[in-house]
Amino acid sequence: EAKNKGRNRVVSFAWSMKERFHRIHEIETGLRRAVANDELVLKFQPIFEVKSGRIVICEALLRWNHPTLGQISPVEFIPLAESTGTIEEITHWTIDRACEAAAHWPEDVRLAINISLAVLNSGALPTAVIEALVKTGLSARRLELEMTESVFLDDDSHTQHMLKALQQIGLRMVLDDFGTGYSSLSYLRSYRFDSIKIDRSFMTGIATSREDQAIVRAVTLMAEALDMEIVAEGIETHEQLDYARDAGIHNVQGFLMSEPQSVAVMTDMVLRNVTIPAAIAAKSARNG
Ligand code: C2E
Ligand code: MG
Ligand code: MG
Ligand code: MG
């Protein structure tokens, strides 16, 4: 009996491994056609200024409708796009489409785009960005590039060179998921980001965890002293919003105010000048 159970477990484990490899293979090959087949969709999530309540940035977030596997999360396909090299084509597509959308938004609303380390290092990024800006008429100061601390992990001088080249175009540089990347603070001396996004994991327990409160306050003070804007991501509750406000965080992003939206809804929100209270009210009305 026990022996049988054990054997069944081994068999089902073997099958699930096989299925996992099959899925990874399907995703990797599918990624090569995703752009050409028009399977990618861009969503935009608003980031609100705490003080005025207004939308100041919209972050472009990729979605993929796979013909047989259905919707696939970027958490799953971005790492595979990075390891197979398709990330570059996907990112250039994203830059083009997102700039096109943002060109229709009010002048004081910025666009944020996520950039993988592999794309930063490839060297074609500054040209791709400049071409998109010229084509759409979006000004460089309205475009932000979000990167994680991984850009500092191996202290690569080529990476530093690329960062400076992008900043010279006039783009704003944002450090995403701050506090999760195992990198040292010393890089903040040599390369100045314009903005820091505190990782969602620090906001999750902010209402109850003294540790999270201390970390968020300290990071906010540091950012302020270094003239960097500070954003909190993953705000899901009123309590988290209140803590962010009390800690002196400038901008907030999260499901409490708005999930990522279609380009049509996002454009409508910025044109109607939706504020934090209006966004929260609209969400709770929808949820009944
Ligand atoms: P990220 O850049 O840190 O983006 C924020 C993620 O948190 C998004 O997930 C967003 O939907 C989610 N989020 C926002 N507010 C809340 C909240 O209140 N609660 C919770 N639980 N989640 C919230 P998404 O869209 O699934 O994207 C995941 C990650 O995939 C992104 O993390 C980013 O690293 C990557 N990604 C997405 N689009 C792109 C892209 O175009 N290029 C690259 N290189 N990476 C991308
Ligand atoms: Mg991001
Ligand atoms: Mg983030
Ligand atoms: Mg994140």
mmCIF file of C-alpha atoms and ligand atoms in Angstrom:
data_model
loop_
_atom_site.group_PDB
_atom_site.id
_atom_site.type_symbol
_atom_site.label_atom_id
_atom_site.label_comp_id
_atom_site.label_asym_id
_atom_site.label_seq_id
_atom_site.Cartn_x
_atom_site.Cartn_y
_atom_site.Cartn_z
ATOM 1 C CA GLU A 1 0.000 0.000 0.000
ATOM 2 C CA ALA A 2 2.564 2.542 1.169
ATOM 3 C CA LYS A 3 4.901 1.408 -1.559
ATOM 4 C CA ASN A 4 2.182 1.915 -4.167
ATOM 5 C CA LYS A 5 1.429 5.403 -2.941
ATOM 6 C CA GLY A 6 5.111 6.254 -3.097
ATOM 7 C CA ARG A 7 5.350 4.999 -6.640
ATOM 8 C CA ASN A 8 2.283 7.006 -7.692
ATOM 9 C CA ARG A 9 3.813 10.095 -6.215
ATOM 10 C CA VAL A 10 6.978 9.557 -8.187
ATOM 11 C CA VAL A 11 4.972 9.049 -11.374
ATOM 12 C CA SER A 12 2.862 12.206 -10.886
ATOM 13 C CA PHE A 13 5.983 14.194 -9.971
ATOM 14 C CA ALA A 14 7.611 13.023 -13.181
ATOM 15 C CA TRP A 15 4.536 14.064 -15.151
ATOM 16 C CA SER A 16 4.389 17.508 -13.600
ATOM 17 C CA MET A 17 8.059 18.069 -14.372
ATOM 18 C CA LYS A 18 7.377 17.030 -17.940
ATOM 19 C CA GLU A 19 4.415 19.387 -18.140
ATOM 20 C CA ARG A 20 6.470 22.213 -16.705
ATOM 21 C CA PHE A 21 9.201 21.754 -19.297
ATOM 22 C CA HIS A 22 6.579 21.565 -22.023
ATOM 23 C CA ARG A 23 5.010 24.837 -20.842
ATOM 24 C CA ILE A 24 8.400 26.577 -20.679
ATOM 25 C CA HIS A 25 9.185 25.341 -24.186
ATOM 26 C CA GLU A 26 5.817 26.567 -25.513
ATOM 27 C CA ILE A 27 6.349 29.974 -23.902
ATOM 28 C CA GLU A 28 9.890 30.305 -25.247
ATOM 29 C CA THR A 29 8.913 29.465 -28.811
ATOM 30 C CA GLY A 30 5.687 31.486 -28.550
ATOM 31 C CA LEU A 31 7.631 34.588 -27.474
ATOM 32 C CA ARG A 32 9.348 34.696 -30.857
ATOM 33 C CA ARG A 33 5.985 35.191 -32.586
ATOM 34 C CA ALA A 34 4.199 37.186 -29.890
ATOM 35 C CA VAL A 35 5.015 40.641 -31.281
ATOM 36 C CA ALA A 36 4.427 39.730 -34.949
ATOM 37 C CA ASN A 37 1.139 37.968 -34.083
ATOM 38 C CA ASP A 38 -0.073 40.926 -32.056
ATOM 39 C CA GLU A 39 -0.517 38.844 -28.894
ATOM 40 C CA LEU A 40 0.943 41.385 -26.474
ATOM 41 C CA VAL A 41 -1.244 43.928 -24.709
ATOM 42 C CA LEU A 42 -0.147 46.950 -22.701
ATOM 43 C CA LYS A 43 -1.908 47.915 -19.507
ATOM 44 C CA PHE A 44 -1.220 51.091 -17.538
ATOM 45 C CA GLN A 45 -1.374 51.562 -13.780
ATOM 46 C CA PRO A 46 -1.653 55.090 -12.374
ATOM 47 C CA ILE A 47 0.695 56.445 -9.709
ATOM 48 C CA PHE A 48 -0.815 59.230 -7.595
ATOM 49 C CA GLU A 49 0.859 62.137 -5.836
ATOM 50 C CA VAL A 50 -0.131 61.963 -2.150
ATOM 51 C CA LYS A 51 -0.189 65.737 -1.617
ATOM 52 C CA SER A 52 -2.415 66.749 -4.552
ATOM 53 C CA GLY A 53 -4.112 63.370 -5.026
ATOM 54 C CA ARG A 54 -3.537 63.635 -8.787
ATOM 55 C CA ILE A 55 -2.162 61.085 -11.251
ATOM 56 C CA VAL A 56 1.462 62.003 -11.938
ATOM 57 C CA ILE A 57 2.791 58.836 -13.614
ATOM 58 C CA CYS A 58 1.328 55.858 -15.494
ATOM 59 C CA GLU A 59 3.374 52.640 -15.496
ATOM 60 C CA ALA A 60 3.191 50.435 -18.593
ATOM 61 C CA LEU A 61 2.744 46.744 -17.696
ATOM 62 C CA LEU A 62 2.833 43.969 -20.278
ATOM 63 C CA ARG A 63 0.180 41.270 -20.703
ATOM 64 C CA TRP A 64 0.379 38.316 -23.072
ATOM 65 C CA ASN A 65 -2.622 36.494 -24.512
ATOM 66 C CA HIS A 66 -1.136 33.184 -25.618
ATOM 67 C CA PRO A 67 -3.210 31.432 -28.346
ATOM 68 C CA THR A 68 -3.437 28.128 -26.420
ATOM 69 C CA LEU A 69 -2.167 28.806 -22.889
ATOM 70 C CA GLY A 70 -4.349 31.887 -22.306
ATOM 71 C CA GLN A 71 -3.191 34.923 -20.300
ATOM 72 C CA ILE A 72 0.383 34.583 -19.076
ATOM 73 C CA SER A 73 1.778 36.822 -16.335
ATOM 74 C CA PRO A 74 4.928 38.895 -16.987
ATOM 75 C CA VAL A 75 6.331 37.338 -13.810
ATOM 76 C CA GLU A 76 6.448 34.078 -15.783
ATOM 77 C CA PHE A 77 7.317 35.211 -19.328
ATOM 78 C CA ILE A 78 9.704 38.157 -18.771
ATOM 79 C CA PRO A 79 12.488 35.965 -17.281
ATOM 80 C CA LEU A 80 12.101 33.564 -20.247
ATOM 81 C CA ALA A 81 12.169 36.467 -22.696
ATOM 82 C CA GLU A 82 15.374 37.627 -20.975
ATOM 83 C CA SER A 83 17.097 34.259 -21.176
ATOM 84 C CA THR A 84 16.129 33.701 -24.828
ATOM 85 C CA GLY A 85 16.892 37.238 -26.018
ATOM 86 C CA THR A 86 13.383 38.121 -27.215
ATOM 87 C CA ILE A 87 13.137 40.743 -24.456
ATOM 88 C CA GLU A 88 14.788 43.350 -26.676
ATOM 89 C CA GLU A 89 12.162 43.179 -29.445
ATOM 90 C CA ILE A 90 9.385 43.080 -26.836
ATOM 91 C CA THR A 91 10.774 46.113 -25.021
ATOM 92 C CA HIS A 92 11.131 48.145 -28.233
ATOM 93 C CA TRP A 93 7.503 47.317 -29.071
ATOM 94 C CA THR A 94 6.490 48.388 -25.557
ATOM 95 C CA ILE A 95 8.396 51.681 -25.812
ATOM 96 C CA ASP A 96 6.738 52.511 -29.169
ATOM 97 C CA ARG A 97 3.193 51.709 -28.044
ATOM 98 C CA ALA A 98 3.492 53.289 -24.605
ATOM 99 C CA CYS A 99 4.955 56.559 -25.953
ATOM 100 C CA GLU A 100 2.164 56.687 -28.541
ATOM 101 C CA ALA A 101 -0.421 56.432 -25.744
ATOM 102 C CA ALA A 102 1.308 58.906 -23.428
ATOM 103 C CA ALA A 103 1.517 61.539 -26.176
ATOM 104 C CA HIS A 104 -2.281 61.943 -25.741
ATOM 105 C CA TRP A 105 -2.083 62.555 -21.986
ATOM 106 C CA PRO A 106 -1.770 65.926 -20.227
ATOM 107 C CA GLU A 107 1.766 67.389 -20.189
ATOM 108 C CA ASP A 108 2.189 66.889 -16.443
ATOM 109 C CA VAL A 109 1.537 63.113 -16.579
ATOM 110 C CA ARG A 110 4.671 61.003 -17.014
ATOM 111 C CA LEU A 111 5.096 57.535 -18.502
ATOM 112 C CA ALA A 112 7.092 54.775 -16.766
ATOM 113 C CA ILE A 113 8.476 51.738 -18.603
ATOM 114 C CA ASN A 114 10.173 48.709 -17.035
ATOM 115 C CA ILE A 115 13.609 47.877 -18.455
ATOM 116 C CA SER A 116 15.504 44.598 -17.926
ATOM 117 C CA LEU A 117 19.231 44.638 -17.271
ATOM 118 C CA ALA A 118 19.775 42.648 -20.496
ATOM 119 C CA VAL A 119 18.098 45.399 -22.544
ATOM 120 C CA LEU A 120 20.029 48.143 -20.777
ATOM 121 C CA ASN A 121 23.286 46.355 -21.570
ATOM 122 C CA SER A 122 22.429 45.565 -25.198
ATOM 123 C CA GLY A 123 23.255 49.117 -26.278
ATOM 124 C CA ALA A 124 20.314 49.663 -28.651
ATOM 125 C CA LEU A 125 18.107 51.225 -25.974
ATOM 126 C CA PRO A 126 19.043 54.933 -26.322
ATOM 127 C CA THR A 127 18.369 54.836 -30.077
ATOM 128 C CA ALA A 128 15.061 52.981 -29.636
ATOM 129 C CA VAL A 129 13.949 55.542 -27.042
ATOM 130 C CA ILE A 130 14.977 58.567 -29.115
ATOM 131 C CA GLU A 131 13.179 57.172 -32.186
ATOM 132 C CA ALA A 132 9.976 56.637 -30.209
ATOM 133 C CA LEU A 133 10.163 60.142 -28.712
ATOM 134 C CA VAL A 134 10.704 61.745 -32.116
ATOM 135 C CA LYS A 135 7.919 59.710 -33.734
ATOM 136 C CA THR A 136 5.335 60.465 -31.035
ATOM 137 C CA GLY A 137 6.408 63.955 -29.999
ATOM 138 C CA LEU A 138 6.611 62.928 -26.330
ATOM 139 C CA SER A 139 9.243 64.960 -24.526
ATOM 140 C CA ALA A 140 12.113 63.098 -22.862
ATOM 141 C CA ARG A 141 11.430 64.547 -19.424
ATOM 142 C CA ARG A 142 8.028 62.820 -19.436
ATOM 143 C CA LEU A 143 9.586 59.366 -19.779
ATOM 144 C CA GLU A 144 10.852 57.329 -16.824
ATOM 145 C CA LEU A 145 12.747 54.045 -17.033
ATOM 146 C CA GLU A 146 12.267 51.641 -14.119
ATOM 147 C CA MET A 147 15.184 49.337 -13.322
ATOM 148 C CA THR A 148 15.938 47.083 -10.382
ATOM 149 C CA GLU A 149 19.050 47.073 -8.191
ATOM 150 C CA SER A 150 20.397 44.277 -10.392
ATOM 151 C CA VAL A 151 21.973 47.050 -12.511
ATOM 152 C CA PHE A 152 24.512 47.496 -9.699
ATOM 153 C CA LEU A 153 25.209 43.905 -8.768
ATOM 154 C CA ASP A 154 28.360 43.352 -10.774
ATOM 155 C CA ASP A 155 29.629 46.937 -10.793
ATOM 156 C CA ASP A 156 29.893 46.793 -14.573
ATOM 157 C CA SER A 157 31.275 49.981 -16.123
ATOM 158 C CA HIS A 158 29.340 49.363 -19.367
ATOM 159 C CA THR A 159 26.076 49.340 -17.391
ATOM 160 C CA GLN A 160 27.050 52.604 -15.660
ATOM 161 C CA HIS A 161 27.873 54.116 -19.046
ATOM 162 C CA MET A 162 24.443 53.148 -20.434
ATOM 163 C CA LEU A 163 22.675 54.603 -17.402
ATOM 164 C CA LYS A 164 24.470 57.926 -17.847
ATOM 165 C CA ALA A 165 23.749 57.973 -21.602
ATOM 166 C CA LEU A 166 20.018 57.565 -20.923
ATOM 167 C CA GLN A 167 20.010 60.245 -18.259
ATOM 168 C CA GLN A 168 21.779 62.589 -20.684
ATOM 169 C CA ILE A 169 18.879 62.215 -23.122
ATOM 170 C CA GLY A 170 16.805 63.769 -20.324
ATOM 171 C CA LEU A 171 14.982 60.667 -19.133
ATOM 172 C CA ARG A 172 14.202 60.082 -15.474
ATOM 173 C CA MET A 173 15.718 56.971 -13.926
ATOM 174 C CA VAL A 174 13.774 54.995 -11.337
ATOM 175 C CA LEU A 175 15.007 52.275 -8.980
ATOM 176 C CA ASP A 176 12.212 49.654 -8.855
ATOM 177 C CA ASP A 177 11.515 47.128 -6.056
ATOM 178 C CA PHE A 178 13.987 48.974 -3.815
ATOM 179 C CA GLY A 179 15.238 46.963 -0.841
ATOM 180 C CA THR A 180 14.987 43.483 -2.342
ATOM 181 C CA GLY A 181 18.033 43.318 -4.611
ATOM 182 C CA TYR A 182 20.870 42.359 -2.199
ATOM 183 C CA SER A 183 22.974 45.253 -3.427
ATOM 184 C CA SER A 184 24.874 47.798 -1.370
ATOM 185 C CA LEU A 185 23.912 51.421 -0.781
ATOM 186 C CA SER A 186 27.303 52.654 -1.929
ATOM 187 C CA TYR A 187 26.165 52.814 -5.551
ATOM 188 C CA LEU A 188 23.896 55.744 -4.635
ATOM 189 C CA ARG A 189 27.082 57.797 -4.276
ATOM 190 C CA SER A 190 28.273 57.176 -7.810
ATOM 191 C CA TYR A 191 24.989 57.113 -9.680
ATOM 192 C CA ARG A 192 22.016 59.278 -8.761
ATOM 193 C CA PHE A 193 18.564 57.934 -9.520
ATOM 194 C CA ASP A 194 15.702 60.424 -9.809
ATOM 195 C CA SER A 195 13.244 58.242 -7.977
ATOM 196 C CA ILE A 196 12.990 55.163 -5.739
ATOM 197 C CA LYS A 197 10.085 52.722 -5.568
ATOM 198 C CA ILE A 198 9.962 50.949 -2.214
ATOM 199 C CA ASP A 199 9.146 47.302 -2.807
ATOM 200 C CA ARG A 200 5.616 46.155 -2.135
ATOM 201 C CA SER A 201 6.826 43.654 0.482
ATOM 202 C CA PHE A 202 7.677 46.532 2.856
ATOM 203 C CA MET A 203 4.167 47.981 2.534
ATOM 204 C CA THR A 204 2.340 44.674 3.144
ATOM 205 C CA GLY A 205 2.888 44.677 6.918
ATOM 206 C CA ILE A 206 3.364 48.420 7.389
ATOM 207 C CA ALA A 207 0.316 48.827 9.658
ATOM 208 C CA THR A 208 1.532 46.246 12.181
ATOM 209 C CA SER A 209 5.261 45.658 11.708
ATOM 210 C CA ARG A 210 7.640 48.011 13.569
ATOM 211 C CA GLU A 211 10.447 46.747 11.349
ATOM 212 C CA ASP A 212 8.621 47.657 8.121
ATOM 213 C CA GLN A 213 7.682 51.060 9.554
ATOM 214 C CA ALA A 214 11.314 51.772 10.505
ATOM 215 C CA ILE A 215 12.652 50.686 7.119
ATOM 216 C CA VAL A 216 10.107 52.729 5.150
ATOM 217 C CA ARG A 217 10.778 55.837 7.244
ATOM 218 C CA ALA A 218 14.546 55.471 6.922
ATOM 219 C CA VAL A 219 14.416 54.936 3.154
ATOM 220 C CA THR A 220 12.109 57.947 2.764
ATOM 221 C CA LEU A 221 14.451 60.180 4.783
ATOM 222 C CA MET A 222 17.444 59.011 2.773
ATOM 223 C CA ALA A 223 15.652 59.623 -0.534
ATOM 224 C CA GLU A 224 14.589 63.077 0.603
ATOM 225 C CA ALA A 225 18.136 64.013 1.641
ATOM 226 C CA LEU A 226 19.442 62.846 -1.744
ATOM 227 C CA ASP A 227 16.714 64.743 -3.651
ATOM 228 C CA MET A 228 15.088 61.595 -4.945
ATOM 229 C CA GLU A 229 11.358 61.154 -5.346
ATOM 230 C CA ILE A 230 9.924 58.292 -3.319
ATOM 231 C CA VAL A 231 7.103 56.000 -4.441
ATOM 232 C CA ALA A 232 5.358 53.229 -2.499
ATOM 233 C CA GLU A 233 4.025 50.330 -4.570
ATOM 234 C CA GLY A 234 1.404 47.760 -3.570
ATOM 235 C CA ILE A 235 -0.936 50.012 -1.567
ATOM 236 C CA GLU A 236 -4.023 47.857 -1.002
ATOM 237 C CA THR A 237 -5.621 49.300 2.152
ATOM 238 C CA HIS A 238 -6.550 52.694 3.612
ATOM 239 C CA GLU A 239 -4.212 51.939 6.539
ATOM 240 C CA GLN A 240 -1.258 51.452 4.191
ATOM 241 C CA LEU A 241 -2.116 54.711 2.432
ATOM 242 C CA ASP A 242 -2.212 56.548 5.778
ATOM 243 C CA TYR A 243 1.180 55.125 6.770
ATOM 244 C CA ALA A 244 2.667 56.110 3.429
ATOM 245 C CA ARG A 245 1.348 59.649 3.894
ATOM 246 C CA ASP A 246 2.671 59.879 7.474
ATOM 247 C CA ALA A 247 6.088 58.575 6.427
ATOM 248 C CA GLY A 248 6.373 61.417 3.900
ATOM 249 C CA ILE A 249 6.187 59.249 0.782
ATOM 250 C CA HIS A 250 5.515 61.415 -2.294
ATOM 251 C CA ASN A 251 3.685 59.039 -4.637
ATOM 252 C CA VAL A 252 1.575 55.896 -4.230
ATOM 253 C CA GLN A 253 0.548 53.050 -6.514
ATOM 254 C CA GLY A 254 -1.694 50.096 -5.749
ATOM 255 C CA PHE A 255 -4.934 48.189 -6.043
ATOM 256 C CA LEU A 256 -6.634 50.419 -3.425
ATOM 257 C CA MET A 257 -6.701 53.218 -6.022
ATOM 258 C CA SER A 258 -6.482 51.323 -9.313
ATOM 259 C CA GLU A 259 -5.386 48.111 -10.950
ATOM 260 C CA PRO A 260 -3.574 48.245 -14.292
ATOM 261 C CA GLN A 261 -6.033 49.556 -16.925
ATOM 262 C CA SER A 262 -6.488 49.395 -20.675
ATOM 263 C CA VAL A 263 -5.047 52.317 -22.631
ATOM 264 C CA ALA A 264 -8.586 53.670 -23.221
ATOM 265 C CA VAL A 265 -9.505 53.653 -19.525
ATOM 266 C CA MET A 266 -6.125 55.069 -18.491
ATOM 267 C CA THR A 267 -6.436 57.905 -21.004
ATOM 268 C CA ASP A 268 -9.963 58.637 -19.790
ATOM 269 C CA MET A 269 -8.750 58.728 -16.157
ATOM 270 C CA VAL A 270 -5.968 61.248 -16.816
ATOM 271 C CA LEU A 271 -8.182 63.442 -19.016
ATOM 272 C CA ARG A 272 -10.872 63.503 -16.299
ATOM 273 C CA ASN A 273 -8.174 64.332 -13.746
ATOM 274 C CA VAL A 274 -9.183 61.496 -11.404
ATOM 275 C CA THR A 275 -7.776 61.933 -7.870
ATOM 276 C CA ILE A 276 -7.082 59.406 -5.060
ATOM 277 C CA PRO A 277 -10.510 59.756 -3.354
ATOM 278 C CA ALA A 278 -12.354 59.585 -6.702
ATOM 279 C CA ALA A 279 -10.371 56.519 -7.784
ATOM 280 C CA ILE A 280 -11.058 54.720 -4.486
ATOM 281 C CA ALA A 281 -14.759 55.630 -4.641
ATOM 282 C CA ALA A 282 -15.055 54.401 -8.247
ATOM 283 C CA LYS A 283 -13.392 51.117 -7.274
ATOM 284 C CA SER A 284 -15.632 50.425 -4.287
ATOM 285 C CA ALA A 285 -18.708 51.316 -6.371
ATOM 286 C CA ARG A 286 -17.609 48.737 -8.958
ATOM 287 C CA ASN A 287 -16.959 46.109 -6.288
ATOM 288 C CA GLY A 288 -20.421 46.737 -4.823
HETATM 289 P P1 C2E B 1 6.825 45.875 -11.195
HETATM 290 O O1 C2E B 1 7.504 46.717 -12.204
HETATM 291 O O2 C2E B 1 7.301 46.003 -9.796
HETATM 292 O O3 C2E B 1 5.276 46.229 -11.335
HETATM 293 C C1 C2E B 1 4.365 46.222 -10.282
HETATM 294 C C2 C2E B 1 3.578 44.938 -10.216
HETATM 295 O O4 C2E B 1 2.794 44.945 -9.046
HETATM 296 C C3 C2E B 1 2.582 44.765 -11.372
HETATM 297 O O5 C2E B 1 2.442 43.365 -11.613
HETATM 298 C C4 C2E B 1 1.299 45.323 -10.769
HETATM 299 O O6 C2E B 1 0.136 44.825 -11.391
HETATM 300 C C5 C2E B 1 1.437 44.814 -9.364
HETATM 301 N N1 C2E B 1 0.682 45.624 -8.407
HETATM 302 C C6 C2E B 1 0.406 46.935 -8.445
HETATM 303 N N2 C2E B 1 -0.296 47.329 -7.372
HETATM 304 C C7 C2E B 1 -0.469 46.236 -6.609
HETATM 305 C C8 C2E B 1 -1.111 45.990 -5.359
HETATM 306 O O7 C2E B 1 -1.689 46.866 -4.727
HETATM 307 N N3 C2E B 1 -1.080 44.716 -4.886
HETATM 308 C C9 C2E B 1 -0.460 43.708 -5.556
HETATM 309 N N4 C2E B 1 -0.499 42.496 -5.010
HETATM 310 N N5 C2E B 1 0.171 43.908 -6.740
HETATM 311 C C10 C2E B 1 0.170 45.145 -7.252
HETATM 312 P P2 C2E B 1 2.528 42.762 -13.069
HETATM 313 O O8 C2E B 1 1.833 43.658 -14.037
HETATM 314 O O9 C2E B 1 2.083 41.334 -12.971
HETATM 315 O O10 C2E B 1 4.066 42.825 -13.400
HETATM 316 C C11 C2E B 1 4.984 42.087 -12.654
HETATM 317 C C12 C2E B 1 6.392 42.437 -13.005
HETATM 318 O O11 C2E B 1 6.683 42.070 -14.354
HETATM 319 C C13 C2E B 1 6.696 43.932 -12.931
HETATM 320 O O12 C2E B 1 6.926 44.307 -11.590
HETATM 321 C C14 C2E B 1 7.931 44.011 -13.806
HETATM 322 O O13 C2E B 1 9.066 43.626 -13.075
HETATM 323 C C15 C2E B 1 7.639 42.953 -14.865
HETATM 324 N N6 C2E B 1 7.140 43.622 -16.083
HETATM 325 C C16 C2E B 1 5.884 43.959 -16.441
HETATM 326 N N7 C2E B 1 5.863 44.569 -17.644
HETATM 327 C C17 C2E B 1 7.150 44.633 -18.067
HETATM 328 C C18 C2E B 1 7.815 45.150 -19.241
HETATM 329 O O14 C2E B 1 7.215 45.743 -20.149
HETATM 330 N N8 C2E B 1 9.192 44.992 -19.280
HETATM 331 C C19 C2E B 1 9.893 44.385 -18.300
HETATM 332 N N9 C2E B 1 11.234 44.265 -18.425
HETATM 333 N N10 C2E B 1 9.313 43.902 -17.182
HETATM 334 C C20 C2E B 1 7.964 44.029 -17.070
HETATM 335 MG MG MG B 2 7.944 48.663 -12.282
HETATM 336 MG MG MG B 3 8.047 47.471 -8.669
HETATM 337 MG MG MG B 4 7.692 44.485 -8.141
#
